[in-house]
Amino acid sequence: MNVIGKVTVLPQLPPEIARLSELAYNLYWSWTPRAQELYQELDCSLWERFQHNPVRTLLEVPQTRLQQVAADPAYLKRYAQVMADFDAYMGKKDTWAARNVPDMKPVAYFSMEYAYHESLPIYSGGLGVLAGDHCKSASDLGIPFTAVGLLFHQGYFTQLFDKDGWQNETYDELDLTTLPITPALTASGEEARVSVVIGSRTVHSRVWNLNVGRIRVLLLDTNVPENSEEDRKLTARLYGGNQELRVQQYVLLGVAGIRALRLLGIPGDVYHMNEGHAALLGLERTREYVEQGLDFRTAVETVASSTLFTTHTPVPAGNDAFSYELMDRYVGAWPAQLATSRDELYRLAEHEQLWDGHLVPTFSMTVFALNMSRAANGVSELHGEVSRDMWNFLYPGAQTEEVPIGHVTNGAHNLTFTSQAMRDLLGTVLPADWTERLEDEQMWQAVEQLTDQQLQDVQRDMKRDMIAFVRARMREQKVRNGASAADVAATETLLDENTLTIGFARRFATYKRATLLFRDRERLSRIVNHPDRPVQFVFAGKAHPADNPGKAFIQEIYKLSQEPEFRGRIVILENYDMHVARHLVQGVDIWLNNPRRPLEASGTSGMKASFNGSPNLSILDGWWREGFDGTNGWPIGEEREYADLNVQDDADAYSMYQTLESEIAPRYYGQRAGAESWAHTVRRAIETCSPRFSMQRQVIDYVQKYYVPIAARGAQLAASDSARAREIASWKGWVRQQWPHTTLSAHAQLPATSQPGQTVPVTATVNPAGINLDELRVEAVLNRAGQRTHVPLTSHGDGTFSAQVPLNESGLYSVGVRMIPVVDGLSNDLEAGLIKWA
């Protein structure tokens, strides 16, 4: 048939259940199992077939069935309770934000991907889950918050294994009319459209609105008739193209994203870039200020003062960098719009890298993001340290710990990933408002009141649900690949509910070492087939379509799962998504994570397992380095790095086997009571991880550490036509011009030995080259066993500085003197990026 158009006919809901449609268009239902049950009960097969999408379920369910449930008193009672809870949530005035930051300024949050629910597959993995959870908790806390992203109409990809276990990718076109999104409307009631010049073309985007509880998300979509066929594909796939496509998508996200906010009149006082993909929003914001009459440098200062950048990538290769030639094609017109030169603009992103054996300047999205913001953070304590070391070169002469990149340890949205059964159990000991106080560590101590039997019963039910899910998935896979009747039948006995079950599910990047478990197959076979204490494993995860080594890991696990000694004890599921993730984190007994330290920025899957009482067996990397306390799970290996990766893999694999055999299995199968019992470990996992790694705690950290201070500083610099920003920009220009001409010499009268508490005189002489002496900080830097102490020297007004520097403790000290330019209004002492050592 020749299709000339499509139309969606909405169901005529009976008045008794009319608000099912309203609820379907608010993702509040995605973390509310009782709400999901209302749609599932309409038609379970439709619910499963359409990835648990309430909008599509309502479209497909027969009218007679709607009439039937509308006359069912039991259904109507459940419906009334869900809608009452929804109304209470949406109408709540006494939110955390209202109580704690009543004058908080609005935040605009930009991310390339968002994982809210499997029915909206615009995510690939952890970055998207984090962004989606951030939005959910922003809603829960009641903060003024709007998110911006792209609507990928083919999503990431559907992962299917062939009969040899090799990953294949398929891309299905999403029917946008059946998703829980609606066209965003302007104040005049028209559908919102924004345009941006990319290269030599004008690209148009439709703006979609997604409601996530109390907040809204704007999603940009270039698949509109006004665009060429190629431009319509700009929002086809997430991470599916080459570098040219990525640059164009980044222009779209950053520039068109800002224009969408402006068109819809949505305010933003703080702009949060979630990873470097969003960095180009700085172009459009700077253009706006230049258009208002500011010079380029003042505009940059004004923009950066209200911008936060979160980096997630702990390896240089994972940070996007493009050739200047490529950037010229898509950003070449911007210097003129910004009233600056190409060199000055590109200098904000310059990162010299070794390409094809030559050092070449590249346009780094991370460097640009760092230079276009005045606050930056990593996503765990260790990742903050790694990031400061990675980007230390941007601050020549600075010590690593001084680099102005902080950290906010990631969290996860408890209610999205905690099973309804566990939530019901927790509700028996926690206060009635516990879901609004998830970050309250003292509250969670009530988990100690749960009995061993209560925990065992709930976890056994969750495990049964997971096993049934695994069997159904594996049967489906076997049938599709033409397996024998015997192999299909064997799926009915996969896994055993009485066996210790360990889950591993994540992106199959090679540094995550998905195959580390198989390093000693003979020993693993003994563990898996132990006569009294057997162990079984469930794996899941996607490799990037271009990552053949990651695909090879998947295939290796698949083939090993077919070996006689592992058959039925090791399973790998295809098409890992949020649906699979929920089943696994709710159903396994132990969560396994074994990345190569220190390459795991944070990781969040293990948090979600702990919410459900599944302790972690993990490398002391990312969040687990902070989360492990000796009672709530187990570490793998030591808290150290290795020069030889094979030695590291051997050591970590040995530690994993040893811990499984000598600690975990005996505890799981043992009958010990008290602190030696399995239930004690389960309780500790719930009690310690639920508050500390809740997304509510994470978002509160962002509010207190970044959003509120950034809003205040941004307002200060933007006041009076950016007067303070203009002063700082002018000052930086002058200081950078004069800095090469400054000199610093110093002398310290150091005795051969000294006693703790004594002081030594340190003097310095400065030639300021015209820079005001009051704007130069001269300080002695003491290094004792890696611990540095900074002691400011007093200016005498004539270019000389001195101080009596205390030596407070015994040990070997090294002493240096340095000079830094500072002025009121800087975000940190190293903002100018200038340090001179004597």
GROMACS .gro file of N, CA and C in nm, residues 634-768:
model
  405
  634TRP      N    1   3.180  -0.744   4.950
  634TRP     CA    2   3.317  -0.791   4.946
  634TRP      C    3   3.398  -0.717   4.839
  635PRO      N    4   3.527  -0.694   4.866
  635PRO     CA    5   3.614  -0.634   4.765
  635PRO      C    6   3.680  -0.742   4.679
  636ILE      N    7   3.719  -0.705   4.558
  636ILE     CA    8   3.804  -0.789   4.474
  636ILE      C    9   3.939  -0.720   4.464
  637GLY      N   10   4.045  -0.791   4.500
  637GLY     CA   11   4.178  -0.736   4.486
  637GLY      C   12   4.208  -0.627   4.586
  638GLU      N   13   4.315  -0.554   4.556
  638GLU     CA   14   4.363  -0.451   4.645
  638GLU      C   15   4.337  -0.313   4.587
  639GLU      N   16   4.345  -0.213   4.673
  639GLU     CA   17   4.324  -0.075   4.630
  639GLU      C   18   4.456  -0.020   4.576
  640ARG      N   19   4.489  -0.064   4.454
  640ARG     CA   20   4.616  -0.024   4.394
  640ARG      C   21   4.607  -0.038   4.243
  641GLU      N   22   4.703   0.020   4.173
  641GLU     CA   23   4.714   0.004   4.028
  641GLU      C   24   4.836  -0.081   3.996
  642TYR      N   25   4.838  -0.137   3.877
  642TYR     CA   26   4.945  -0.227   3.834
  642TYR      C   27   5.008  -0.174   3.705
  643ALA      N   28   5.139  -0.196   3.694
  643ALA     CA   29   5.208  -0.161   3.570
  643ALA      C   30   5.184  -0.266   3.464
  644ASP      N   31   5.169  -0.391   3.505
  644ASP     CA   32   5.150  -0.504   3.414
  644ASP      C   33   5.003  -0.548   3.421
  645LEU      N   34   4.931  -0.533   3.311
  645LEU     CA   35   4.788  -0.564   3.313
  645LEU      C   36   4.761  -0.712   3.334
  646ASN      N   37   4.849  -0.799   3.284
  646ASN     CA   38   4.831  -0.943   3.307
  646ASN      C   39   4.844  -0.978   3.454
  647VAL      N   40   4.940  -0.914   3.519
  647VAL     CA   41   4.957  -0.937   3.663
  647VAL      C   42   4.832  -0.889   3.737
  648GLN      N   43   4.778  -0.774   3.696
  648GLN     CA   44   4.656  -0.722   3.758
  648GLN      C   45   4.539  -0.818   3.738
  649ASP      N   46   4.522  -0.870   3.617
  649ASP     CA   47   4.412  -0.963   3.589
  649ASP      C   48   4.427  -1.091   3.670
  650ASP      N   49   4.549  -1.143   3.679
  650ASP     CA   50   4.573  -1.265   3.757
  650ASP      C   51   4.540  -1.242   3.904
  651ALA      N   52   4.588  -1.130   3.958
  651ALA     CA   53   4.566  -1.101   4.100
  651ALA      C   54   4.418  -1.083   4.130
  652ASP      N   55   4.347  -1.011   4.043
  652ASP     CA   56   4.204  -0.986   4.068
  652ASP      C   57   4.122  -1.113   4.052
  653ALA      N   58   4.155  -1.194   3.952
  653ALA     CA   59   4.082  -1.321   3.933
  653ALA      C   60   4.104  -1.413   4.054
  654TYR      N   61   4.227  -1.422   4.099
  654TYR     CA   62   4.257  -1.506   4.217
  654TYR      C   63   4.177  -1.458   4.337
  655SER      N   64   4.176  -1.325   4.359
  655SER     CA   65   4.101  -1.270   4.472
  655SER      C   66   3.952  -1.302   4.460
  656MET      N   67   3.899  -1.295   4.338
  656MET     CA   68   3.757  -1.324   4.317
  656MET      C   69   3.725  -1.469   4.352
  657TYR      N   70   3.805  -1.561   4.300
  657TYR     CA   71   3.782  -1.703   4.329
  657TYR      C   72   3.792  -1.730   4.480
  658GLN      N   73   3.898  -1.676   4.539
  658GLN     CA   74   3.923  -1.701   4.681
  658GLN      C   75   3.807  -1.650   4.767
  659THR      N   76   3.757  -1.531   4.735
  659THR     CA   77   3.647  -1.473   4.812
  659THR      C   78   3.520  -1.554   4.794
  660LEU      N   79   3.494  -1.597   4.671
  660LEU     CA   80   3.375  -1.679   4.647
  660LEU      C   81   3.380  -1.809   4.727
  661GLU      N   82   3.494  -1.875   4.724
  661GLU     CA   83   3.507  -2.008   4.787
  661GLU      C   84   3.511  -2.001   4.939
  662SER      N   85   3.585  -1.903   4.991
  662SER     CA   86   3.613  -1.905   5.134
  662SER      C   87   3.522  -1.816   5.217
  663GLU      N   88   3.458  -1.717   5.152
  663GLU     CA   89   3.376  -1.624   5.229
  663GLU      C   90   3.230  -1.622   5.187
  664ILE      N   91   3.204  -1.601   5.058
  664ILE     CA   92   3.066  -1.579   5.015
  664ILE      C   93   2.984  -1.707   5.020
  665ALA      N   94   3.030  -1.813   4.953
  665ALA     CA   95   2.951  -1.936   4.949
  665ALA      C   96   2.928  -1.994   5.089
  666PRO      N   97   3.032  -2.001   5.176
  666PRO     CA   98   3.005  -2.052   5.311
  666PRO      C   99   2.903  -1.968   5.388
  667ARG      N  100   2.907  -1.838   5.369
  667ARG     CA  101   2.811  -1.752   5.440
  667ARG      C  102   2.670  -1.772   5.384
  668TYR      N  103   2.658  -1.780   5.251
  668TYR     CA  104   2.526  -1.796   5.189
  668TYR      C  105   2.461  -1.928   5.230
  669TYR      N  106   2.539  -2.034   5.227
  669TYR     CA  107   2.484  -2.166   5.256
  669TYR      C  108   2.488  -2.202   5.403
  670GLY      N  109   2.557  -2.120   5.485
  670GLY     CA  110   2.573  -2.153   5.627
  670GLY      C  111   2.447  -2.122   5.707
  671GLN      N  112   2.448  -2.167   5.829
  671GLN     CA  113   2.334  -2.148   5.919
  671GLN      C  114   2.371  -2.058   6.037
  672ARG      N  115   2.475  -1.978   6.018
  672ARG     CA  116   2.520  -1.894   6.129
  672ARG      C  117   2.420  -1.782   6.157
  673ALA      N  118   2.423  -1.732   6.280
  673ALA     CA  119   2.332  -1.626   6.320
  673ALA      C  120   2.410  -1.497   6.344
  674GLY      N  121   2.336  -1.389   6.365
  674GLY     CA  122   2.397  -1.262   6.400
  674GLY      C  123   2.484  -1.206   6.289
  675ALA      N  124   2.598  -1.148   6.328
  675ALA     CA  125   2.686  -1.081   6.232
  675ALA      C  126   2.749  -1.177   6.133
  676GLU      N  127   2.743  -1.308   6.160
  676GLU     CA  128   2.801  -1.407   6.069
  676GLU      C  129   2.700  -1.458   5.967
  677SER      N  130   2.576  -1.409   5.974
  677SER     CA  131   2.470  -1.463   5.889
  677SER      C  132   2.463  -1.391   5.755
  678TRP      N  133   2.403  -1.459   5.657
  678TRP     CA  134   2.381  -1.399   5.526
  678TRP      C  135   2.285  -1.280   5.538
  679ALA      N  136   2.182  -1.294   5.621
  679ALA     CA  137   2.084  -1.187   5.637
  679ALA      C  138   2.148  -1.060   5.691
  680HIS      N  139   2.251  -1.075   5.774
  680HIS     CA  140   2.320  -0.957   5.826
  680HIS      C  141   2.385  -0.879   5.712
  681THR      N  142   2.450  -0.950   5.620
  681THR     CA  143   2.512  -0.884   5.506
  681THR      C  144   2.406  -0.816   5.419
  682VAL      N  145   2.293  -0.883   5.399
  682VAL     CA  146   2.183  -0.827   5.320
  682VAL      C  147   2.132  -0.698   5.384
  683ARG      N  148   2.110  -0.704   5.515
  683ARG     CA  149   2.062  -0.584   5.585
  683ARG      C  150   2.161  -0.469   5.571
  684ARG      N  151   2.290  -0.501   5.589
  684ARG     CA  152   2.392  -0.396   5.580
  684ARG      C  153   2.399  -0.337   5.440
  685ALA      N  154   2.380  -0.419   5.338
  685ALA     CA  155   2.381  -0.368   5.201
  685ALA      C  156   2.268  -0.267   5.181
  686ILE      N  157   2.149  -0.303   5.228
  686ILE     CA  158   2.033  -0.212   5.214
  686ILE      C  159   2.054  -0.086   5.296
  687GLU      N  160   2.094  -0.105   5.421
  687GLU     CA  161   2.102   0.005   5.517
  687GLU      C  162   2.209   0.107   5.481
  688THR      N  163   2.323   0.061   5.430
  688THR     CA  164   2.434   0.153   5.404
  688THR      C  165   2.428   0.213   5.264
  689CYS      N  166   2.385   0.135   5.165
  689CYS     CA  167   2.389   0.184   5.027
  689CYS      C  168   2.266   0.265   4.988
  690SER      N  169   2.150   0.230   5.042
  690SER     CA  170   2.027   0.297   5.001
  690SER      C  171   2.032   0.448   5.021
  691PRO      N  172   2.077   0.498   5.136
  691PRO     CA  173   2.081   0.645   5.150
  691PRO      C  174   2.202   0.708   5.085
  692ARG      N  175   2.319   0.648   5.104
  692ARG     CA  176   2.443   0.712   5.057
  692ARG      C  177   2.451   0.716   4.905
  693PHE      N  178   2.386   0.621   4.839
  693PHE     CA  179   2.394   0.615   4.694
  693PHE      C  180   2.257   0.630   4.629
  694SER      N  181   2.168   0.697   4.702
  694SER     CA  182   2.040   0.735   4.642
  694SER      C  183   2.062   0.852   4.548
  695MET      N  184   1.984   0.859   4.442
  695MET     CA  185   1.992   0.973   4.353
  695MET      C  186   1.949   1.101   4.424
  696GLN      N  187   1.862   1.088   4.525
  696GLN     CA  188   1.823   1.207   4.600
  696GLN      C  189   1.945   1.268   4.668
  697ARG      N  190   2.030   1.184   4.728
  697ARG     CA  191   2.152   1.235   4.790
  697ARG      C  192   2.240   1.303   4.684
  698GLN      N  193   2.250   1.239   4.566
  698GLN     CA  194   2.334   1.296   4.460
  698GLN      C  195   2.283   1.433   4.417
  699VAL      N  196   2.153   1.444   4.390
  699VAL     CA  197   2.099   1.572   4.343
  699VAL      C  198   2.109   1.678   4.452
  700ILE      N  199   2.087   1.640   4.578
  700ILE     CA  200   2.104   1.735   4.688
  700ILE      C  201   2.249   1.785   4.691
  701ASP      N  202   2.345   1.694   4.669
  701ASP     CA  203   2.485   1.736   4.662
  701ASP      C  204   2.507   1.838   4.551
  702TYR      N  205   2.447   1.812   4.434
  702TYR     CA  206   2.462   1.908   4.324
  702TYR      C  207   2.400   2.043   4.360
  703VAL      N  208   2.285   2.039   4.423
  703VAL     CA  209   2.219   2.164   4.461
  703VAL      C  210   2.309   2.244   4.555
  704GLN      N  211   2.358   2.177   4.659
  704GLN     CA  212   2.432   2.248   4.764
  704GLN      C  213   2.573   2.285   4.722
  705LYS      N  214   2.642   2.195   4.649
  705LYS     CA  215   2.782   2.220   4.613
  705LYS      C  216   2.796   2.303   4.487
  706TYR      N  217   2.697   2.294   4.398
  706TYR     CA  218   2.714   2.358   4.268
  706TYR      C  219   2.599   2.450   4.227
  707TYR      N  220   2.476   2.398   4.222
  707TYR     CA  221   2.368   2.478   4.163
  707TYR      C  222   2.348   2.612   4.234
  708VAL      N  223   2.340   2.609   4.366
  708VAL     CA  224   2.314   2.734   4.440
  708VAL      C  225   2.433   2.830   4.430
  709PRO      N  226   2.558   2.785   4.456
  709PRO     CA  227   2.671   2.878   4.442
  709PRO      C  228   2.689   2.929   4.299
  710ILE      N  229   2.669   2.843   4.200
  710ILE     CA  230   2.686   2.885   4.061
  710ILE      C  231   2.582   2.991   4.025
  711ALA      N  232   2.459   2.971   4.068
  711ALA     CA  233   2.355   3.069   4.038
  711ALA      C  234   2.390   3.205   4.097
  712ALA      N  235   2.443   3.203   4.220
  712ALA     CA  236   2.479   3.329   4.285
  712ALA      C  237   2.594   3.396   4.211
  713ARG      N  238   2.697   3.321   4.177
  713ARG     CA  239   2.812   3.379   4.108
  713ARG      C  240   2.774   3.425   3.968
  714GLY      N  241   2.691   3.345   3.900
  714GLY     CA  242   2.647   3.383   3.767
  714GLY      C  243   2.572   3.514   3.768
  715ALA      N  244   2.485   3.531   3.868
  715ALA     CA  245   2.409   3.656   3.879
  715ALA      C  246   2.501   3.774   3.907
  716GLN      N  247   2.601   3.749   3.992
  716GLN     CA  248   2.696   3.855   4.027
  716GLN      C  249   2.773   3.902   3.904
  717LEU      N  250   2.822   3.807   3.822
  717LEU     CA  251   2.900   3.846   3.705
  717LEU      C  252   2.815   3.905   3.594
  718ALA      N  253   2.687   3.864   3.588
  718ALA     CA  254   2.601   3.914   3.480
  718ALA      C  255   2.534   4.047   3.515
  719ALA      N  256   2.540   4.087   3.643
  719ALA     CA  257   2.472   4.210   3.686
  719ALA      C  258   2.529   4.332   3.615
  720SER      N  259   2.444   4.431   3.601
  720SER     CA  260   2.484   4.561   3.541
  720SER      C  261   2.553   4.541   3.407
  721ASP      N  262   2.484   4.468   3.319
  721ASP     CA  263   2.536   4.446   3.184
  721ASP      C  264   2.673   4.378   3.188
  722SER      N  265   2.683   4.277   3.277
  722SER     CA  266   2.806   4.196   3.291
  722SER      C  267   2.927   4.280   3.327
  723ALA      N  268   2.908   4.377   3.415
  723ALA     CA  269   3.018   4.467   3.451
  723ALA      C  270   3.134   4.390   3.514
  724ARG      N  271   3.103   4.301   3.609
  724ARG     CA  272   3.210   4.227   3.676
  724ARG      C  273   3.276   4.128   3.580
  725ALA      N  274   3.197   4.066   3.494
  725ALA     CA  275   3.254   3.975   3.394
  725ALA      C  276   3.349   4.050   3.302
  726ARG      N  277   3.311   4.174   3.266
  726ARG     CA  278   3.395   4.255   3.178
  726ARG      C  279   3.528   4.288   3.248
  727GLU      N  280   3.519   4.320   3.377
  727GLU     CA  281   3.641   4.352   3.452
  727GLU      C  282   3.733   4.230   3.459
  728ILE      N  283   3.675   4.114   3.486
  728ILE     CA  284   3.756   3.993   3.498
  728ILE      C  285   3.817   3.956   3.363
  729ALA      N  286   3.738   3.967   3.256
  729ALA     CA  287   3.789   3.935   3.123
  729ALA      C  288   3.904   4.029   3.087
  730SER      N  289   3.886   4.156   3.118
  730SER     CA  290   3.991   4.254   3.088
  730SER      C  291   4.115   4.224   3.171
  731TRP      N  292   4.094   4.195   3.298
  731TRP     CA  293   4.206   4.163   3.387
  731TRP      C  294   4.283   4.041   3.339
  732LYS      N  295   4.210   3.936   3.299
  732LYS     CA  296   4.277   3.815   3.249
  732LYS      C  297   4.361   3.846   3.125
  733GLY      N  298   4.302   3.926   3.035
  733GLY     CA  299   4.376   3.961   2.913
  733GLY      C  300   4.506   4.033   2.945
  734TRP      N  301   4.497   4.129   3.038
  734TRP     CA  302   4.616   4.205   3.077
  734TRP      C  303   4.719   4.115   3.145
  735VAL      N  304   4.675   4.035   3.239
  735VAL     CA  305   4.767   3.949   3.314
  735VAL      C  306   4.835   3.848   3.221
  736ARG      N  307   4.758   3.789   3.131
  736ARG     CA  308   4.818   3.690   3.039
  736ARG      C  309   4.918   3.756   2.945
  737GLN      N  310   4.892   3.880   2.909
  737GLN     CA  311   4.984   3.953   2.822
  737GLN      C  312   5.115   3.983   2.896
  738GLN      N  313   5.103   4.018   3.023
  738GLN     CA  314   5.221   4.059   3.099
  738GLN      C  315   5.296   3.942   3.163
  739TRP      N  316   5.228   3.829   3.178
  739TRP     CA  317   5.284   3.718   3.257
  739TRP      C  318   5.424   3.674   3.209
  740PRO      N  319   5.446   3.662   3.078
  740PRO     CA  320   5.580   3.619   3.034
  740PRO      C  321   5.691   3.713   3.080
  741HIS      N  322   5.657   3.837   3.112
  741HIS     CA  323   5.757   3.936   3.150
  741HIS      C  324   5.778   3.943   3.301
  742THR      N  325   5.694   3.874   3.378
  742THR     CA  326   5.712   3.874   3.524
  742THR      C  327   5.829   3.782   3.561
  743THR      N  328   5.888   3.810   3.676
  743THR     CA  329   5.994   3.722   3.728
  743THR      C  330   5.970   3.698   3.876
  744LEU      N  331   6.022   3.586   3.923
  744LEU     CA  332   6.009   3.549   4.064
  744LEU      C  333   6.138   3.481   4.107
  745SER      N  334   6.198   3.531   4.210
  745SER     CA  335   6.314   3.463   4.270
  745SER      C  336   6.285   3.446   4.418
  746ALA      N  337   6.343   3.343   4.480
  746ALA     CA  338   6.313   3.315   4.620
  746ALA      C  339   6.434   3.254   4.689
  747HIS      N  340   6.432   3.267   4.821
  747HIS     CA  341   6.541   3.212   4.902
  747HIS      C  342   6.482   3.161   5.033
  748ALA      N  343   6.527   3.046   5.075
  748ALA     CA  344   6.484   2.989   5.203
  748ALA      C  345   6.608   2.955   5.284
  749GLN      N  346   6.613   3.004   5.407
  749GLN     CA  347   6.725   2.972   5.496
  749GLN      C  348   6.692   2.843   5.570
  750LEU      N  349   6.735   2.732   5.512
  750LEU     CA  350   6.699   2.601   5.565
  750LEU      C  351   6.817   2.540   5.639
  751PRO      N  352   6.802   2.511   5.768
  751PRO     CA  353   6.909   2.443   5.841
  751PRO      C  354   6.918   2.297   5.797
  752ALA      N  355   7.025   2.230   5.828
  752ALA     CA  356   7.039   2.089   5.793
  752ALA      C  357   6.935   2.004   5.864
  753THR      N  358   6.907   2.037   5.989
  753THR     CA  359   6.803   1.967   6.066
  753THR      C  360   6.725   2.069   6.145
  754SER      N  361   6.608   2.029   6.188
  754SER     CA  362   6.523   2.120   6.264
  754SER      C  363   6.437   2.039   6.359
  755GLN      N  364   6.368   2.106   6.448
  755GLN     CA  365   6.277   2.042   6.542
  755GLN      C  366   6.132   2.073   6.504
  756PRO      N  367   6.038   1.981   6.529
  756PRO     CA  368   5.896   2.010   6.501
  756PRO      C  369   5.851   2.138   6.571
  757GLY      N  370   5.782   2.223   6.498
  757GLY     CA  371   5.734   2.348   6.554
  757GLY      C  372   5.821   2.468   6.524
  758GLN      N  373   5.944   2.443   6.478
  758GLN     CA  374   6.030   2.555   6.443
  758GLN      C  375   5.987   2.617   6.310
  759THR      N  376   6.034   2.736   6.283
  759THR     CA  377   6.003   2.803   6.156
  759THR      C  378   6.132   2.832   6.081
  760VAL      N  379   6.116   2.848   5.949
  760VAL     CA  380   6.229   2.888   5.866
  760VAL      C  381   6.189   3.009   5.785
  761PRO      N  382   6.281   3.106   5.768
  761PRO     CA  383   6.247   3.226   5.690
  761PRO      C  384   6.254   3.198   5.540
  762VAL      N  385   6.147   3.241   5.469
  762VAL     CA  386   6.143   3.229   5.324
  762VAL      C  387   6.115   3.368   5.268
  763THR      N  388   6.195   3.412   5.172
  763THR     CA  389   6.176   3.543   5.110
  763THR      C  390   6.165   3.527   4.959
  764ALA      N  391   6.098   3.622   4.896
  764ALA     CA  392   6.082   3.620   4.750
  764ALA      C  393   6.089   3.762   4.697
  765THR      N  394   6.137   3.774   4.575
  765THR     CA  395   6.140   3.902   4.507
  765THR      C  396   6.068   3.890   4.373
  766VAL      N  397   5.978   3.982   4.348
  766VAL     CA  398   5.890   3.975   4.231
  766VAL      C  399   5.912   4.097   4.143
  767ASN      N  400   5.923   4.073   4.014
  767ASN     CA  401   5.907   4.180   3.916
  767ASN      C  402   5.769   4.163   3.856
  768PRO      N  403   5.672   4.246   3.892
  768PRO     CA  404   5.532   4.222   3.851
  768PRO      C  405   5.502   4.261   3.708
   0.00000   0.00000   0.00000
